[in-house]
Coordinates of N, CA and C in Angstrom, one line a residue:
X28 N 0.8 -1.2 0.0 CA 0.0 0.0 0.0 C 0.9 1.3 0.0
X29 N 2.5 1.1 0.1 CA 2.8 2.3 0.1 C 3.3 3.0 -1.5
X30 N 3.4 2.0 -2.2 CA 3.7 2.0 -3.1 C 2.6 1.8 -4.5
X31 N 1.7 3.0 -4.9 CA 0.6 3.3 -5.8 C 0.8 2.9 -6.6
X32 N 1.9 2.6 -7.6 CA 1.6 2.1 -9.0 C 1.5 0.3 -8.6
X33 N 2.6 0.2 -7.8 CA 2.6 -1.9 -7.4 C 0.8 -2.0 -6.7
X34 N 0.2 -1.2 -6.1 CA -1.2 -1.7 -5.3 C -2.1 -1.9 -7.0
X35 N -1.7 -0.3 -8.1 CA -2.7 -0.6 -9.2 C -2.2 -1.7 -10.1
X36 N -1.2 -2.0 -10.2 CA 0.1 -3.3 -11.0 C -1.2 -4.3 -10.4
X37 N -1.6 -5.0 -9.2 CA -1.8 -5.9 -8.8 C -3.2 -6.3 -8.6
X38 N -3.9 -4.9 -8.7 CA -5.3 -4.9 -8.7 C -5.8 -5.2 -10.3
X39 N -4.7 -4.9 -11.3 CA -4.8 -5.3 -12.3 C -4.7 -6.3 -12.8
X40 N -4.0 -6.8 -12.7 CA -3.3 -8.5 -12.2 C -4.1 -9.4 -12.0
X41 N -5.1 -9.1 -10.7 CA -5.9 -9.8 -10.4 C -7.4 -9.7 -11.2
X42 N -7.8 -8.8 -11.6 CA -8.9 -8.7 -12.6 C -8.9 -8.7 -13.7
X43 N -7.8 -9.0 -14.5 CA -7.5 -9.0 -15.7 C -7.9 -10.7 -16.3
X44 N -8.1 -11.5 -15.6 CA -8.2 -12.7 -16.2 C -9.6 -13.2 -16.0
X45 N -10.3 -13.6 -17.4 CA -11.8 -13.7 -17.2 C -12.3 -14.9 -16.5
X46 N -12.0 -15.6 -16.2 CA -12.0 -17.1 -15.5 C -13.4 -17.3 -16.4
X47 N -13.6 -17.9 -18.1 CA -14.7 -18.5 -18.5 C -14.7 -20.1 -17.9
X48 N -15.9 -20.5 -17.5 CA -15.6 -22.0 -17.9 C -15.7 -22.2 -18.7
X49 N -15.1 -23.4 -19.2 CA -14.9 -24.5 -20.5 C -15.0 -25.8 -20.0
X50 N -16.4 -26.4 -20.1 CA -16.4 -27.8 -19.2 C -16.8 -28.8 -20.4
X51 N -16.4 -30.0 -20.7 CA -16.2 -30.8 -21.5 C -16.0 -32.2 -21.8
X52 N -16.0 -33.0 -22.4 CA -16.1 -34.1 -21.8 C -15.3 -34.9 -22.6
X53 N -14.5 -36.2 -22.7 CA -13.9 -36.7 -23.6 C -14.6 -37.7 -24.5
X54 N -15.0 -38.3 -23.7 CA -16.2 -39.0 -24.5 C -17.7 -38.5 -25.0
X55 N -17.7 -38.1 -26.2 CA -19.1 -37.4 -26.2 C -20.1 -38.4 -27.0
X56 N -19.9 -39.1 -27.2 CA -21.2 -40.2 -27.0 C -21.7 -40.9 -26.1
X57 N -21.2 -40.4 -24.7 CA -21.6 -40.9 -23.5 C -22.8 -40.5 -23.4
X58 N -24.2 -41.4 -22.8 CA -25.3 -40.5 -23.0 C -25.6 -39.7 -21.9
X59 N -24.5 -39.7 -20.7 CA -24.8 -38.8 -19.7 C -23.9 -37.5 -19.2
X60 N -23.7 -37.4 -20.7 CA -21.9 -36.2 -21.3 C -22.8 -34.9 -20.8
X61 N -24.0 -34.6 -21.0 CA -24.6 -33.4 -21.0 C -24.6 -33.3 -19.4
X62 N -25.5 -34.5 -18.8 CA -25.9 -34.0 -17.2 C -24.5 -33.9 -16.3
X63 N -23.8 -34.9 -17.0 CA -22.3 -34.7 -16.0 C -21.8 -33.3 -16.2
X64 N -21.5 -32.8 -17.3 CA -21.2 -31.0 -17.2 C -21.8 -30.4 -16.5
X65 N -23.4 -30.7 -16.8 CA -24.0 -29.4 -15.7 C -23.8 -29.8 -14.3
X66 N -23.9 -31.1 -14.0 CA -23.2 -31.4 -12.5 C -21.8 -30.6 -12.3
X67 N -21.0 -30.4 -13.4 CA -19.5 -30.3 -13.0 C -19.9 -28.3 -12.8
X68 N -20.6 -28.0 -13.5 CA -20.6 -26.6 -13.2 C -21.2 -25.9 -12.4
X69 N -22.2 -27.0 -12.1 CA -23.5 -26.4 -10.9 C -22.2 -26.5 -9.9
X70 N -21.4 -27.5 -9.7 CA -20.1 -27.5 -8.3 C -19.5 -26.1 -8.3
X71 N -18.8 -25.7 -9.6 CA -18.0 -24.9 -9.5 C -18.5 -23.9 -9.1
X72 N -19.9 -23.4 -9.4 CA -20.7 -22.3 -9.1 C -20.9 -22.3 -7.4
X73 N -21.2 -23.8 -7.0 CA -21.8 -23.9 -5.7 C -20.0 -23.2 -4.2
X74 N -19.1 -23.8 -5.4 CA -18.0 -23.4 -5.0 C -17.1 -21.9 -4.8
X75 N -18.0 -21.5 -5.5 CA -17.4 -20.3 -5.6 C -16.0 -20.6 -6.1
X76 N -15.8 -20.6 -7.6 CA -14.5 -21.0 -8.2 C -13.8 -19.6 -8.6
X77 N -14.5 -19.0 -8.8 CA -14.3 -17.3 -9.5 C -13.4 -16.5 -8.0
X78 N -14.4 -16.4 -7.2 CA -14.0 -15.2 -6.0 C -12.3 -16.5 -5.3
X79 N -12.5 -17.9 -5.5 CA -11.4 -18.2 -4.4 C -10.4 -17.8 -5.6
X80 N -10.4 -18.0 -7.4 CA -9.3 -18.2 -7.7 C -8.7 -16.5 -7.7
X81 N -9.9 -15.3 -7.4 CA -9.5 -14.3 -7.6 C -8.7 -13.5 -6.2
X82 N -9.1 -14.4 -5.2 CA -8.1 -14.3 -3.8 C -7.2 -15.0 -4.2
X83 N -6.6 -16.0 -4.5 CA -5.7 -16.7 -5.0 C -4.7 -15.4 -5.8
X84 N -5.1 -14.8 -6.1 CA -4.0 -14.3 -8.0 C -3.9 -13.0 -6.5
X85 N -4.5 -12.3 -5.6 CA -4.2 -11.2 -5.2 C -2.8 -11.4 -4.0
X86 N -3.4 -12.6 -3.0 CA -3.0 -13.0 -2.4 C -0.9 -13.4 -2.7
X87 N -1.2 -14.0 -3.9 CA 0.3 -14.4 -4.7 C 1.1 -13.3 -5.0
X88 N 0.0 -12.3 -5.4 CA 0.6 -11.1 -5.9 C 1.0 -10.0 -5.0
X89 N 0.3 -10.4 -3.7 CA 0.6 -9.3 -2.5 C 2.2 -10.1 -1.5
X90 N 2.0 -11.4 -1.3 CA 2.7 -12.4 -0.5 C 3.7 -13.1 -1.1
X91 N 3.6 -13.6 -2.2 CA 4.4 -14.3 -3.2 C 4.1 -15.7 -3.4
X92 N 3.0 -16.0 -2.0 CA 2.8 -17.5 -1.9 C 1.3 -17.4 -1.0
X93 N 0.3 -18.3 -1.7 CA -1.2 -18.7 -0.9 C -1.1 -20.2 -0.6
X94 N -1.6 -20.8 0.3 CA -1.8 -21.8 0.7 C -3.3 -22.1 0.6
X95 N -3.9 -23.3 0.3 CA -5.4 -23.6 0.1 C -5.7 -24.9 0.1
X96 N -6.7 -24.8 0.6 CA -7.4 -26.4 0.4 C -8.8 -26.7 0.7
X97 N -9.4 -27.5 0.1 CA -10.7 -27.8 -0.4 C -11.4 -28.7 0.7
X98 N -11.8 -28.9 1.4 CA -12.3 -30.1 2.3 C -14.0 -30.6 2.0
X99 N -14.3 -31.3 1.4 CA -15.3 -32.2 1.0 C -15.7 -33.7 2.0
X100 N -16.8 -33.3 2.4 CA -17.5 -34.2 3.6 C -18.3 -35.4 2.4
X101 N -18.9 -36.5 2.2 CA -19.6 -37.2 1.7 C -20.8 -37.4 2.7
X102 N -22.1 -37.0 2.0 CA -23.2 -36.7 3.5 C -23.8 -38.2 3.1
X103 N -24.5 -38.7 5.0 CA -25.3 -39.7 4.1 C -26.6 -39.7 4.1
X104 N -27.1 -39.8 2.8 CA -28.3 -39.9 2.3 C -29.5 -40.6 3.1
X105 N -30.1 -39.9 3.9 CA -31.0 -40.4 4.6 C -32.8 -40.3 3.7
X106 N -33.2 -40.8 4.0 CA -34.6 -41.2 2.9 C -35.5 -39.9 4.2
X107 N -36.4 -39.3 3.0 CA -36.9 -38.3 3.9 C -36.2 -36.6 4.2
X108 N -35.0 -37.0 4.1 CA -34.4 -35.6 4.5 C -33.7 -34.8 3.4
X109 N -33.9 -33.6 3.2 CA -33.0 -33.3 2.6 C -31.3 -33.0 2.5
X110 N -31.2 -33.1 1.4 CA -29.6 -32.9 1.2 C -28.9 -31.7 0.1
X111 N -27.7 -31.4 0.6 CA -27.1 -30.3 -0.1 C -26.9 -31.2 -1.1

């Protein structure tokens, strides 16, 4: 922060990259090529993939180094109740 052109250098940095997805499949005669994408994007969305990788790019760029990690529970499906 003391240094104004490195804070705009890095605010740039970090906004400059559009993060599209591109989700896709290798086998596209699979007949369930379509629903497994939207599964794969409905995640990334549910994940918020945009805001971590854009803490990610600021964080590298302010620190030199981010550390991260993802932790995924498997819930069990009980009949009757709902589930994330």
């Amino acid at each position: 922060s003391k240094n104004g052109f490195y804070t705009n250098t890095i605010d740039y940095m970090t906004a400059l990259p559009t993060l599209d997805k591109v989700v896709f499949s290798n086998n596209k005669k699979h007949k369930k090529r379509k629903d497994n994408e939207n599964k794969f994007k409905t995640t990334l969305m549910k994940i918020k993939d945009t805001l971590f990788v854009r803490d990610a790019l600021l964080r590298l760029g302010l620190d030199g180094v981010a550390f991260y990690y993802y932790e995924s529970n498997e819930s069990k499906h009980l009949n009757g109740f709902l589930s994330d």
